[in-house]
CSV table of C-alpha atoms and ligand atoms in Angstrom, one decimal:
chain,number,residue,atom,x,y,z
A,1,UNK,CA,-161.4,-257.5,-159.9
A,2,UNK,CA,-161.9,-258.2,-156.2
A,3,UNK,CA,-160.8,-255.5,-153.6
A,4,UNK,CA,-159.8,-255.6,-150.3
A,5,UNK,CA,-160.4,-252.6,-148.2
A,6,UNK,CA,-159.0,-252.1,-144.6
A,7,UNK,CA,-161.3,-250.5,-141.5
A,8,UNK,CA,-164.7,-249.8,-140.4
A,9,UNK,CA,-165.6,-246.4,-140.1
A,10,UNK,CA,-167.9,-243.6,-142.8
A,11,UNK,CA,-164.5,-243.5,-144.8
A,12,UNK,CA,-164.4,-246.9,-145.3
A,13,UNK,CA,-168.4,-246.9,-146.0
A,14,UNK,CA,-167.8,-244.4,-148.9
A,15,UNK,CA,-164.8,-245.7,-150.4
A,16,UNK,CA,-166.3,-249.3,-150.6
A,17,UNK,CA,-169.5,-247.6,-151.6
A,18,UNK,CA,-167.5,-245.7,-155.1
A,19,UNK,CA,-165.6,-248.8,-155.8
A,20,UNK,CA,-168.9,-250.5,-155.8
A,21,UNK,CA,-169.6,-248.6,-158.7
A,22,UNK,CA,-167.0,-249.4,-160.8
A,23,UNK,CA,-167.9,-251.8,-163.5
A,24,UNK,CA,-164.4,-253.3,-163.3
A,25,UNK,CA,-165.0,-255.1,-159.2
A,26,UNK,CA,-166.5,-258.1,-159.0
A,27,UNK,CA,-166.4,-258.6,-155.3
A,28,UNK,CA,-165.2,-256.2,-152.3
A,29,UNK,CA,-163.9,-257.2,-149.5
A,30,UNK,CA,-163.7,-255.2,-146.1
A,31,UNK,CA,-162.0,-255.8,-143.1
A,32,UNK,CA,-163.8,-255.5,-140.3
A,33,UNK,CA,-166.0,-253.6,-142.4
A,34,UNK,CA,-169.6,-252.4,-140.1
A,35,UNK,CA,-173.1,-252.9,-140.6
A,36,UNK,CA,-173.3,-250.8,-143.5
A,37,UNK,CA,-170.5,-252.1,-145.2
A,38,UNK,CA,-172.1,-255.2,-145.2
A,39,UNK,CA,-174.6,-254.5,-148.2
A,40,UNK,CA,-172.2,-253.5,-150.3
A,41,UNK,CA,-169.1,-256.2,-149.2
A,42,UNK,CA,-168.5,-259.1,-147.6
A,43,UNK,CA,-166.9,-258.4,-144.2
A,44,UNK,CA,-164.2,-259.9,-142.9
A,45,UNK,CA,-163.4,-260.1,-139.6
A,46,UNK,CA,-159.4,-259.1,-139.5
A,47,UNK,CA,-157.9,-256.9,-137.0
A,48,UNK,CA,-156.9,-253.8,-138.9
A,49,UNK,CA,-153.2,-254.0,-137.1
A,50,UNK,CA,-153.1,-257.6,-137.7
A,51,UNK,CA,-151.0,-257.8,-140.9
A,52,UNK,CA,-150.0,-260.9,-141.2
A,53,UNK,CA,-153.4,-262.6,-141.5
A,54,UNK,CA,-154.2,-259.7,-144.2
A,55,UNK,CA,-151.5,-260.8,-146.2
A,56,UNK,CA,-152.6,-264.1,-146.1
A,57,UNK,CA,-156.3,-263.8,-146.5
A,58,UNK,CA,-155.6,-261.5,-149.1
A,59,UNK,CA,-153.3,-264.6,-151.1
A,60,UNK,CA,-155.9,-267.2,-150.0
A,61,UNK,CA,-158.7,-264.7,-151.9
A,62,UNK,CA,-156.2,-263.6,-154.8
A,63,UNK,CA,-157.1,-260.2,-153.9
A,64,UNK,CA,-156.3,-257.7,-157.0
A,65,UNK,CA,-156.1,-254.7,-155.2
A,66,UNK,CA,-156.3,-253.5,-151.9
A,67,UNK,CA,-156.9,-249.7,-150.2
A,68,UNK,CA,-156.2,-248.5,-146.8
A,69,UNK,CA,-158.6,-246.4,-144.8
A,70,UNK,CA,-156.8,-245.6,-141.8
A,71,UNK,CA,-153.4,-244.8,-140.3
A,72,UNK,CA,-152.5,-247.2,-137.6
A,73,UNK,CA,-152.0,-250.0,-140.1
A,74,UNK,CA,-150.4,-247.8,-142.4
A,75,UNK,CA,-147.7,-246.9,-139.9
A,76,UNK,CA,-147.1,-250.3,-138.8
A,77,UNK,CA,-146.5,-251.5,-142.2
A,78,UNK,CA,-149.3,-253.1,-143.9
A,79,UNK,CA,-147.8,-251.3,-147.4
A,80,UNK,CA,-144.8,-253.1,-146.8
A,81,UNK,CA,-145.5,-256.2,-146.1
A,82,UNK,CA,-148.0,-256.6,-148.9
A,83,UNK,CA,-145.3,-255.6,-151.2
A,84,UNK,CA,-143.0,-257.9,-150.3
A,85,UNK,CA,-145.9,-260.7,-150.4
A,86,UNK,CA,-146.1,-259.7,-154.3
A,87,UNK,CA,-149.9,-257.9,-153.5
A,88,UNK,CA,-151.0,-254.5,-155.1
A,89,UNK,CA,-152.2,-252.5,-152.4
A,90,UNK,CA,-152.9,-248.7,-152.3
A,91,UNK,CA,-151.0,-246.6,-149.9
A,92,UNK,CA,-148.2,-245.1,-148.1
A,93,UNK,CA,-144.8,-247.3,-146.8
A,94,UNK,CA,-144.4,-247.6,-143.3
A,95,UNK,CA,-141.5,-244.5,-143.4
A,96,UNK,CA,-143.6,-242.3,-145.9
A,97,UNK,CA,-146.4,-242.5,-143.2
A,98,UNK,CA,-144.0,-241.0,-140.8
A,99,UNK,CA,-145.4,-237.9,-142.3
A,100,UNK,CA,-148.6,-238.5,-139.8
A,101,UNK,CA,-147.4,-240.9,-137.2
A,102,UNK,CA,-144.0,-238.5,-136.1
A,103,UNK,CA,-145.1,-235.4,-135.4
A,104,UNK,CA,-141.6,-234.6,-135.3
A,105,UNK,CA,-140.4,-236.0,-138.3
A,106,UNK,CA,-143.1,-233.7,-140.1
A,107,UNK,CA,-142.1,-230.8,-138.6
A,108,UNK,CA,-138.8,-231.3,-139.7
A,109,UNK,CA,-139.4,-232.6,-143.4
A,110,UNK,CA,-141.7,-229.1,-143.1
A,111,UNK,CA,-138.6,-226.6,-142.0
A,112,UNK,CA,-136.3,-228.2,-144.5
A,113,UNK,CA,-138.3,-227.7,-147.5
A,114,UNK,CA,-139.5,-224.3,-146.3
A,115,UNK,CA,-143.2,-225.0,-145.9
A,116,UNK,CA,-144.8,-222.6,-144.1
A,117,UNK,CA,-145.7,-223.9,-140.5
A,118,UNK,CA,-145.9,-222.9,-137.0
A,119,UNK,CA,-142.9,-222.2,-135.2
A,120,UNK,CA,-142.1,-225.2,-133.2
A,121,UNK,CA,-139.4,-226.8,-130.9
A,122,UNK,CA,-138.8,-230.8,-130.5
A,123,UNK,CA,-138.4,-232.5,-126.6
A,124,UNK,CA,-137.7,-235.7,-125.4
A,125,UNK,CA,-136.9,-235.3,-121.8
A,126,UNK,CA,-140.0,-232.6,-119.9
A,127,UNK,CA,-138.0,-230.6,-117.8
A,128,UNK,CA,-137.0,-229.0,-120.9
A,129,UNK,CA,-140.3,-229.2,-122.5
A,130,UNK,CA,-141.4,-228.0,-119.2
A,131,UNK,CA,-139.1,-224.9,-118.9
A,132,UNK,CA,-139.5,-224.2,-122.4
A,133,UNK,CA,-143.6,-223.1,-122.2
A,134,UNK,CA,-142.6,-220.9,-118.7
A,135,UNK,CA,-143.3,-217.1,-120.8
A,136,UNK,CA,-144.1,-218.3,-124.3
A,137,UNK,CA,-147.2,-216.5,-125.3
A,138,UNK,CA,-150.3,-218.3,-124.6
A,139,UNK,CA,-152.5,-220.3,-126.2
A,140,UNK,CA,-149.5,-222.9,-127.3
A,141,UNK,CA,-150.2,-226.5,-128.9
A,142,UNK,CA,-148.2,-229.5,-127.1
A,143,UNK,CA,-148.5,-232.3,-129.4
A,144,UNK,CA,-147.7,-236.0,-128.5
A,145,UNK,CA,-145.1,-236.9,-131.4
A,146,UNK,CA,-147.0,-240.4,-132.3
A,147,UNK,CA,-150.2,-241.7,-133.3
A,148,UNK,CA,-152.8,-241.3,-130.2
A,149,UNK,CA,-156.4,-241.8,-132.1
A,150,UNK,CA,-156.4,-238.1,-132.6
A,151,UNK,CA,-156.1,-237.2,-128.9
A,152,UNK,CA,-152.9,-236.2,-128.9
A,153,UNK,CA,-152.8,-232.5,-129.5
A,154,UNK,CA,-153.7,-230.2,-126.6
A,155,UNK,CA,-153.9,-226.1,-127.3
A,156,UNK,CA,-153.2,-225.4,-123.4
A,157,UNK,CA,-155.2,-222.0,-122.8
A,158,UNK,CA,-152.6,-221.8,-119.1
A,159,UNK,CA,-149.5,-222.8,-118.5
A,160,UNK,CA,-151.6,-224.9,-115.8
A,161,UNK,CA,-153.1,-226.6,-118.5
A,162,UNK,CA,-150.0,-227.0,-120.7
A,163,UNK,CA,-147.8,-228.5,-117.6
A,164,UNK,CA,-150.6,-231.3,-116.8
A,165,UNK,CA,-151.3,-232.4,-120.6
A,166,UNK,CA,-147.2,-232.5,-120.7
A,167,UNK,CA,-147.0,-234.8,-117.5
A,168,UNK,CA,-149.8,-236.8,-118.4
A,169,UNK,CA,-147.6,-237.2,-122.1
A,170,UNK,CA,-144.5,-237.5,-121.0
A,171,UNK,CA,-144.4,-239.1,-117.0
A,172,UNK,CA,-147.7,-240.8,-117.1
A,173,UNK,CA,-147.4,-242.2,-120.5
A,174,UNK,CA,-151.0,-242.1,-121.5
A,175,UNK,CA,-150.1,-242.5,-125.2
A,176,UNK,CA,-147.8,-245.6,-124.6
A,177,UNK,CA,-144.3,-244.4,-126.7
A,178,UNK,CA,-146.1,-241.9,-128.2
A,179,UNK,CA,-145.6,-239.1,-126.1
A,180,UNK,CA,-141.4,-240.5,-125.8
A,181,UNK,CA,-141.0,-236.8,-128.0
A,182,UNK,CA,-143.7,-234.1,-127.9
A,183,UNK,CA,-143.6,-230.9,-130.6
A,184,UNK,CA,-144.4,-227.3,-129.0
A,185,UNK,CA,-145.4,-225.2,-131.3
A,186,UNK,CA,-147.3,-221.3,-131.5
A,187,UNK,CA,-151.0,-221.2,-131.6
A,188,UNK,CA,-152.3,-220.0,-135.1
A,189,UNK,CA,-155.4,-218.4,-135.9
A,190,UNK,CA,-157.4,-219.0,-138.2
A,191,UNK,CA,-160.4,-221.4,-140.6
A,192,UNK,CA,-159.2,-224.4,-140.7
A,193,UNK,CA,-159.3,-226.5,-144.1
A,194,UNK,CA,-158.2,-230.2,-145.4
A,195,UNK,CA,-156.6,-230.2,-148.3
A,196,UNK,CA,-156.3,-233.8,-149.7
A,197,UNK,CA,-154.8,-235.0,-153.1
A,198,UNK,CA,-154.0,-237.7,-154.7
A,199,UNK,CA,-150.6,-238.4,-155.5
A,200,UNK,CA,-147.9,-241.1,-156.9
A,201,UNK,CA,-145.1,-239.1,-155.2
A,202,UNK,CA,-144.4,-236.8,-158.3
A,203,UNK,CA,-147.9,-235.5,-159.8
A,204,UNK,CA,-150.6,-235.2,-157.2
A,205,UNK,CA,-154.0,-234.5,-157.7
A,206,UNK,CA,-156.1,-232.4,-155.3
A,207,UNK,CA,-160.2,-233.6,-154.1
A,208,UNK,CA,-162.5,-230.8,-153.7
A,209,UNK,CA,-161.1,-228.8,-150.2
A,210,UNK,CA,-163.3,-229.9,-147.2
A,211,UNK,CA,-163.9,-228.4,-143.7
A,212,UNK,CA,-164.2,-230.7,-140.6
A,213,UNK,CA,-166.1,-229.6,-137.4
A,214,UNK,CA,-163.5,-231.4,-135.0
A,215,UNK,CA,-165.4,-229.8,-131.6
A,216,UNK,CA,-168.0,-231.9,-130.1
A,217,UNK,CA,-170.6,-229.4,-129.6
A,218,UNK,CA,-172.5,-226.5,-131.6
A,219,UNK,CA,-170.3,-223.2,-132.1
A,220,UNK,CA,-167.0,-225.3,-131.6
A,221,UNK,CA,-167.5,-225.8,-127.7
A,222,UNK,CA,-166.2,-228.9,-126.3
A,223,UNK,CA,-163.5,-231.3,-126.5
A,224,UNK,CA,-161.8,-232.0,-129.7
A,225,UNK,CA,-163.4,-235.5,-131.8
A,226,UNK,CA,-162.5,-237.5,-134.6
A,227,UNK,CA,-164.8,-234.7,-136.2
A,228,UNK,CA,-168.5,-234.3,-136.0
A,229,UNK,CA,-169.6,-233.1,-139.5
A,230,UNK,CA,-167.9,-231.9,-142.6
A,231,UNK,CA,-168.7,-229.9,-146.2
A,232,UNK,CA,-166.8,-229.8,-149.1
A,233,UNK,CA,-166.0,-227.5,-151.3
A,234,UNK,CA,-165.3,-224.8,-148.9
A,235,UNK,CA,-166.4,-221.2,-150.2
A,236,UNK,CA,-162.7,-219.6,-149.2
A,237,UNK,CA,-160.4,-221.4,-151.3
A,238,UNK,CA,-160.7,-221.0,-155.5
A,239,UNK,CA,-158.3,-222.7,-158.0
A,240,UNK,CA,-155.7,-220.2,-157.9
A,241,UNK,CA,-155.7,-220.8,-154.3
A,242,UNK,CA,-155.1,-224.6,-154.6
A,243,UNK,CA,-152.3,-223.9,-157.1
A,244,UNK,CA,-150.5,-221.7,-154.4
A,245,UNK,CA,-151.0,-224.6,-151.8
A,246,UNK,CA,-149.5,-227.4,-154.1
A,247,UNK,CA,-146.4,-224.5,-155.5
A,248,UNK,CA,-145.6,-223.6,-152.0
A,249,UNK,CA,-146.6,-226.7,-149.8
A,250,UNK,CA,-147.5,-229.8,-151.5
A,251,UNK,CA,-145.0,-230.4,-154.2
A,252,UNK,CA,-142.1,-229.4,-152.1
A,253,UNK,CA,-143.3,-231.6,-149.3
A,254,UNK,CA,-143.4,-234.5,-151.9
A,255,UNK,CA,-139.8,-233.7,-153.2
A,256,UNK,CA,-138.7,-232.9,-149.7
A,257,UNK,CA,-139.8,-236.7,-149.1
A,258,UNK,CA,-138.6,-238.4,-152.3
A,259,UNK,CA,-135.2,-236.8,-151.6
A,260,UNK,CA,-134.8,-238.2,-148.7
A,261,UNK,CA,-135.6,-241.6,-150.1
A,262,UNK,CA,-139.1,-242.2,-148.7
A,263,UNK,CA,-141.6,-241.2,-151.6
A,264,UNK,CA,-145.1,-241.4,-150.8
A,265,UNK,CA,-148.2,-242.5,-152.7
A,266,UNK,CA,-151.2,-242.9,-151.5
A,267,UNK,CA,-153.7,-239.8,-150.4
A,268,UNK,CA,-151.7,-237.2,-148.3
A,269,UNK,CA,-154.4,-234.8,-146.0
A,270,UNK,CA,-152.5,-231.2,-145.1
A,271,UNK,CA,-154.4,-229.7,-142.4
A,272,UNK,CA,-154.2,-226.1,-143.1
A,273,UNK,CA,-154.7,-222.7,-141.0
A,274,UNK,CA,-156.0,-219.8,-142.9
A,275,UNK,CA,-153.8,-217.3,-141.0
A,276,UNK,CA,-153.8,-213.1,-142.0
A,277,UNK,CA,-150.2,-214.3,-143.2
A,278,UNK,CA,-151.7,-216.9,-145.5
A,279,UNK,CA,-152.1,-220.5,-145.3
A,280,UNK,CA,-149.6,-222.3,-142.8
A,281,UNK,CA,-150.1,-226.5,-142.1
A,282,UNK,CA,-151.0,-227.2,-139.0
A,283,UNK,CA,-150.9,-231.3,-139.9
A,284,UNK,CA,-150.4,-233.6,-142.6
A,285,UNK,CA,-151.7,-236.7,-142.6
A,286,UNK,CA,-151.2,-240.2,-144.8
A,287,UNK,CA,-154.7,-241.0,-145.9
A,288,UNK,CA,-158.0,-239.4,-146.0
A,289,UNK,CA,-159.7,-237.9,-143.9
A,290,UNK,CA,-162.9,-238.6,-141.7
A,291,UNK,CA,-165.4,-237.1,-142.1
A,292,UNK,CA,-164.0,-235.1,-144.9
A,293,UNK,CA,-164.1,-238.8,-146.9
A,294,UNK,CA,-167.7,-238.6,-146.8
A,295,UNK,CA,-168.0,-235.7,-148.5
A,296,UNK,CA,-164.7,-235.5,-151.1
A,297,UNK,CA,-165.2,-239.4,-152.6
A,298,UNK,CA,-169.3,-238.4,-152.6
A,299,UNK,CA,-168.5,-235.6,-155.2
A,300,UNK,CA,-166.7,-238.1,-157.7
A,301,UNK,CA,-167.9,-238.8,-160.6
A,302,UNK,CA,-164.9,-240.6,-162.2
A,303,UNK,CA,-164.4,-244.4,-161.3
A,304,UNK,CA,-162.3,-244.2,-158.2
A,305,UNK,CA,-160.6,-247.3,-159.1
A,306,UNK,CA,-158.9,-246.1,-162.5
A,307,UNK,CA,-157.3,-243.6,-160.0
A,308,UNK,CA,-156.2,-246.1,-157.5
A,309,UNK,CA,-154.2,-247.9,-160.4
A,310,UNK,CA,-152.9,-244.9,-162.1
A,311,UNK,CA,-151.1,-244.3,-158.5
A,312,UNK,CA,-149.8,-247.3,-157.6
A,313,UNK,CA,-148.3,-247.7,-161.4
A,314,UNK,CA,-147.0,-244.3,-161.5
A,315,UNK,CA,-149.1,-242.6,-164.2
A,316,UNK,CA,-151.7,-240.5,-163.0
A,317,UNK,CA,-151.6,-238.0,-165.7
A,318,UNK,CA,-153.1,-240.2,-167.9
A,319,UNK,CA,-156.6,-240.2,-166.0
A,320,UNK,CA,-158.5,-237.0,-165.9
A,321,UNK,CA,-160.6,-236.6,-162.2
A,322,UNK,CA,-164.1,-235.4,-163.0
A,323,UNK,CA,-165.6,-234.1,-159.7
A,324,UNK,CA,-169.5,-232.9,-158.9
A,325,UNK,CA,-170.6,-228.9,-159.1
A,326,UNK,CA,-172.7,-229.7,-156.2
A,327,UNK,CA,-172.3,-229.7,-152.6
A,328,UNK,CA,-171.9,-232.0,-150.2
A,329,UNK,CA,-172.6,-232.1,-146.5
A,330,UNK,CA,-172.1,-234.5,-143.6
A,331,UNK,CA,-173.6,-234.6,-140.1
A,332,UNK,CA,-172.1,-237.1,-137.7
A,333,UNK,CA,-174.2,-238.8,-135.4
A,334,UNK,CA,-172.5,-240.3,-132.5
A,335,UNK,CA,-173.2,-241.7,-129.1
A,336,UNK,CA,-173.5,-240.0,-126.0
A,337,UNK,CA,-170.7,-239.4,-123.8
A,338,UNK,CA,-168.4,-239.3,-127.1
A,339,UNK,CA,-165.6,-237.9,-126.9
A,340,UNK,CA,-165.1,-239.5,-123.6
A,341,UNK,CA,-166.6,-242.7,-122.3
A,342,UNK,CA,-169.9,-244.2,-124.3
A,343,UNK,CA,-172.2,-247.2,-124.3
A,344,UNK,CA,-172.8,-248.8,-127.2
A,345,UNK,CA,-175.5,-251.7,-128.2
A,346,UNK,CA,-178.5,-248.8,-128.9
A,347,UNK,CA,-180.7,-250.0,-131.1
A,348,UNK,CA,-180.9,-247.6,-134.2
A,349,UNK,CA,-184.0,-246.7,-136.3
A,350,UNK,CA,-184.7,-245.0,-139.2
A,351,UNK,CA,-182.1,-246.0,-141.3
A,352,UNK,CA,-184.1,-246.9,-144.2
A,353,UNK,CA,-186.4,-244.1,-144.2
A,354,UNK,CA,-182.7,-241.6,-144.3
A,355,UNK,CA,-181.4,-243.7,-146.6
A,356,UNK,CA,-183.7,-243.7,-149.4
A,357,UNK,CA,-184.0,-240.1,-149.5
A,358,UNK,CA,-182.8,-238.8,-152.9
A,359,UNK,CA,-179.3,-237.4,-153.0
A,360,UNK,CA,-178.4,-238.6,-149.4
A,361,UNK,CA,-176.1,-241.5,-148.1
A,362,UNK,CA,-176.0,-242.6,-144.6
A,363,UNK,CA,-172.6,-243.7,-144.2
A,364,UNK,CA,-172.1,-246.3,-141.3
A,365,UNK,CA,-169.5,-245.5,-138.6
A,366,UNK,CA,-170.0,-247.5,-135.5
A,367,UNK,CA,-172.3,-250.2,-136.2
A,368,UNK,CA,-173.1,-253.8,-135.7
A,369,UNK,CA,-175.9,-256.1,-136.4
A,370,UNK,CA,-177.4,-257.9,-133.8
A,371,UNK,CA,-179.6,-259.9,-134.7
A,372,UNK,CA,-182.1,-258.5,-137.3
A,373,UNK,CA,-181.2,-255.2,-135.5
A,374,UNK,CA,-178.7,-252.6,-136.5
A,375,UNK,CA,-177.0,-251.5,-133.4
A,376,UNK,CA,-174.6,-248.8,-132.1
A,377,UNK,CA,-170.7,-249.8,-131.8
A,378,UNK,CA,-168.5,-246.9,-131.7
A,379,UNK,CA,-168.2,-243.1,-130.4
A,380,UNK,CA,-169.2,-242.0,-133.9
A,381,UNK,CA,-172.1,-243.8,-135.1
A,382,UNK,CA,-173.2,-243.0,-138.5
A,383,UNK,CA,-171.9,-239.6,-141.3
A,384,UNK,CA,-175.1,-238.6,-143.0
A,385,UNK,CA,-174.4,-237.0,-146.3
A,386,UNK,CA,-176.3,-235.3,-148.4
A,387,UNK,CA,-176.0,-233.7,-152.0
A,388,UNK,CA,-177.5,-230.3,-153.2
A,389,UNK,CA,-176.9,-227.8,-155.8
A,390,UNK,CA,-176.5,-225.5,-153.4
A,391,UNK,CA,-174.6,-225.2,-149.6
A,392,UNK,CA,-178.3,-224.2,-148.1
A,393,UNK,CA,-180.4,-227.5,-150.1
A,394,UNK,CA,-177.5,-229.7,-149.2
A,395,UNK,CA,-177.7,-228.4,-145.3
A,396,UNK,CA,-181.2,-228.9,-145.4
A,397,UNK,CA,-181.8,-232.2,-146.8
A,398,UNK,CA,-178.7,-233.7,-144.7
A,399,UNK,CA,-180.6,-232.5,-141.7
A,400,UNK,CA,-183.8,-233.9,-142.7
A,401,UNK,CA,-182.3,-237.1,-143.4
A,402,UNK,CA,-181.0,-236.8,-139.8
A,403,UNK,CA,-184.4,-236.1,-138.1
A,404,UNK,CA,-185.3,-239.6,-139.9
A,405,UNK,CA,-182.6,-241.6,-137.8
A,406,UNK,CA,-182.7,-242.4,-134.0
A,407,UNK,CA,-180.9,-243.9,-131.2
A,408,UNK,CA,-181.1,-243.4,-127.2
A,409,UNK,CA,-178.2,-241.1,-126.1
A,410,UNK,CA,-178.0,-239.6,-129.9
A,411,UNK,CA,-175.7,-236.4,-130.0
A,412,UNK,CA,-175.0,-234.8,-133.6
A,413,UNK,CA,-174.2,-230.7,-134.0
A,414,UNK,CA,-177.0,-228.5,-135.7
A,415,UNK,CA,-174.4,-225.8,-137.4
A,416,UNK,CA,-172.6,-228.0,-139.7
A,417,UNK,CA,-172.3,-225.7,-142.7
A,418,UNK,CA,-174.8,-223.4,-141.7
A,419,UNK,CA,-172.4,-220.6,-141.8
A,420,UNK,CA,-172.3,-220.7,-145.5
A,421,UNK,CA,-175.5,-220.8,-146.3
B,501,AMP,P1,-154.1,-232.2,-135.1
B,501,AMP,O1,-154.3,-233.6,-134.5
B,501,AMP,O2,-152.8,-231.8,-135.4
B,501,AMP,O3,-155.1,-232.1,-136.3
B,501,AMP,O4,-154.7,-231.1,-134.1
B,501,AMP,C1,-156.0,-231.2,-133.6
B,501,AMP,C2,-156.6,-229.8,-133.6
B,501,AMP,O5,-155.8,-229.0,-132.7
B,501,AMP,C3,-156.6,-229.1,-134.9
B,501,AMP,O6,-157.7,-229.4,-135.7
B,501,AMP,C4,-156.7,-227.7,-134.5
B,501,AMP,O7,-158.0,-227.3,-134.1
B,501,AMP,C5,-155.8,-227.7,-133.2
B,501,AMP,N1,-154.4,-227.3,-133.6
B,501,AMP,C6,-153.4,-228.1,-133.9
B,501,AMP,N2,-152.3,-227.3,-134.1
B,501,AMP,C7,-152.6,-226.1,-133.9
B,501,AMP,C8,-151.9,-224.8,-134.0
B,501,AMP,N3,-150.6,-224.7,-134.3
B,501,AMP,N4,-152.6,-223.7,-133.8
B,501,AMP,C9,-154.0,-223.7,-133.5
B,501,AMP,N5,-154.7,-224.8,-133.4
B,501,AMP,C10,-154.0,-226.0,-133.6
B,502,LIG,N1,-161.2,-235.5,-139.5
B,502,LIG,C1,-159.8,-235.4,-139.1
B,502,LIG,C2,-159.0,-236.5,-139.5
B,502,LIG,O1,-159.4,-237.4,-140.3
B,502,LIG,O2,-157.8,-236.5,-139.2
């Protein structure tokens, strides 16, 4: 078979890196792909939002199957158009993946199928949204109602804070048509988890429940990242648990959304919030997640791509998931200044040494080659990984693959998982 996968980041690196192993792929594909993904596949260099040249590339090459990483393409139709090109490819529609890129639309699939949630209100014009926050109990979340590369969610600690986040939304625009709708909605307490399953629209099956570290710095201080480090499975959620999430959230969610005529398949991420009243969603996403990718797809031992068929065709009862006892654990090395502005070009070292530890993967994020150099090209620069029968060998040997790797300006957190070991 040959695959095509779309994007560039650690989730991409460890999804190209399990389909490698399937005995079925002959060739893989990645566009853009990064410096890692370039052992494993031959990178081509196609916008991830530029559909129509992945359609045809993707006839040109006689592609078999392809898989989407992230959810920019996803909402702007990549499923679609493949579809109607005749081309198997593994995802959401363009209206299914509503479910991430309308805030609103989620919040709403969410009340009518009774899935516990935070209590929320929908604006489009800010003096309501504005009048709305005056006396509601503080923290509260202002979320942009589109896609903004996971900056669009503030939790305003003042009503200071909340009324300059909703100008900057709503008047100043700085999400484009994004922030046209914003969702208010109560602050919830609690451990955050990502749930993510598998699922044809009907049966879904879930990967081993990871935690992400989405604050920049050690003890969750900071801004909000893409995430900076992840471990899967968590110790506070057991298989009774899961059953509970998929009786009460994910199966009406997928009902919800076949009922109202836009089904998904694909991989669907609920962001959950432990609360004392029990798990609530705090997001849901249409693909997987990263970091948490690094760590789920790393603790599967069945051929990924035997699930990736059974999906798209509609069966996946007929395949049994076999998953890891181990644990897995992910540090994120990124570049300094990330969140906010960073340089990029650093020369990083050590990747070989890391790399051939046993039981770890360095996963590229932002990288390049320049050269006979490997180079740094993003915010987030590289998910180290490793395996371990236990949280505390898996912390340990994740780190020590870490103290292997450098860059100038390299910023990672040291706590990733240490609280459960
Ligand atoms: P999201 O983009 O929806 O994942 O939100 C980003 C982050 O904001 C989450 O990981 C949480 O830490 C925080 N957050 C979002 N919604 C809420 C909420 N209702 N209560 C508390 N924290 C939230
Ligand atoms: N790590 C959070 C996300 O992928 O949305």
């Amino acid at each position: 078979m040959k695959i095509l996968v779309i994007g560039g980041g650690g989730r991409e690196h460890a999804l190209v890196e399990k389909i490698a192993h399937s005995p079925k792929v002959g060739k893989i594909f990645c566009a853009p792909g990064n410096a890692g993904i370039a052992k494993l596949a031959e990178c081509v260099p196609i916008e991830i939002n530029d559909i129509s040249n992945l359609v045809t590339f993707a006839q040109k090459e006689s592609i078999d199957l392809t898989i989407v990483g992230p959810e920019a393409p996803l909402a702007n139709g990549i499923v679609d158009l493949f579809e109607e090109n005749g081309l198997r490819i593994f995802g959401p529609t363009q209206r299914a993946a509503a479910i991430e890129s309308s805030k609103a639309f989620a919040k709403e699939l969410m009340s009518k199928c009774s899935i516990p949630t935070a209590e929320y209100e929908v604006f489009s014009d800010f003096n309501e949204a504005f009048n709305y926050i005056q006396g509601r109990p503080l923290p509260i979340v202002i979320k942009a109602d589109g896609l903004a590369a996971g900056k669009g969610v503030k939790v305003a600690m003042t009503y200071r804070e909340a009324a300059d986040f909703l100008k900057d939304v709503m008047l100043k625009k700085i999400f484009g048509s994004a922030g046209d709708k914003v969702v208010i909605e109560e602050y919830l307490r609690g451990e955050e988890v990502s749930v993510i399953a598998f699922t044809d629209g009907k049966t879904s099956c879930f990967l081993p429940p990871a935690q992400d570290y989405k604050a920049a710095y050690n003890g969750n201080q900071g801004p909000n990242t893409g995430g900076m480090g992840s471990y899967a499975p968590v110790t506070f959620l057991n298989s009774n648990d899961l059953e509970q999430i998929k009786k009460r959230m994910l199966s009406p969610l997928l009902k919800g959304m076949a009922r109202e005529r836009v089904p998904f398949k694909g991989i669907i991420y609920l962001g959950l919030i432990m609360t004392e009243n029990g798990p609530m969603v705090m997001e849901i996403n249409c693909r997987g997640g990263d970091p948490e990718s690094t760590v789920t797809f790393s603790l599967l031992e069945s051929d990924i791509v035997d699930i990736f068929e059974a999906v798209i065709s509609g069966r996946p009862e007929e395949i049994e998931i076999k998953w890891s006892n181990k644990k897995c654990v992910c540090v994120v090395l990124a570049s300094e200044g990330y969140p906010g502005d960073y340089k990029t070009g650093m020369e990083i070292f050590g990747l070989e040494k890391a790399s051939s530890m046993k039981d770890v993967m360095v996963f590229h994020s932002g990288t390049a080659r320049k050269g006979d150099k490997i180079v740094t090209a993003g915010g987030r620069v590289l998910e180290v990984a490793a395996l371990g029968d236990s949280y505390a060998e898996a912390v340990k040997r994740a780190y020590k693959a870490v103290g292997r790797i450098s860059f100038k300006g390299m910023q990672f957190r040291k706590d990733i998982a240490r609280k459960v070991i």
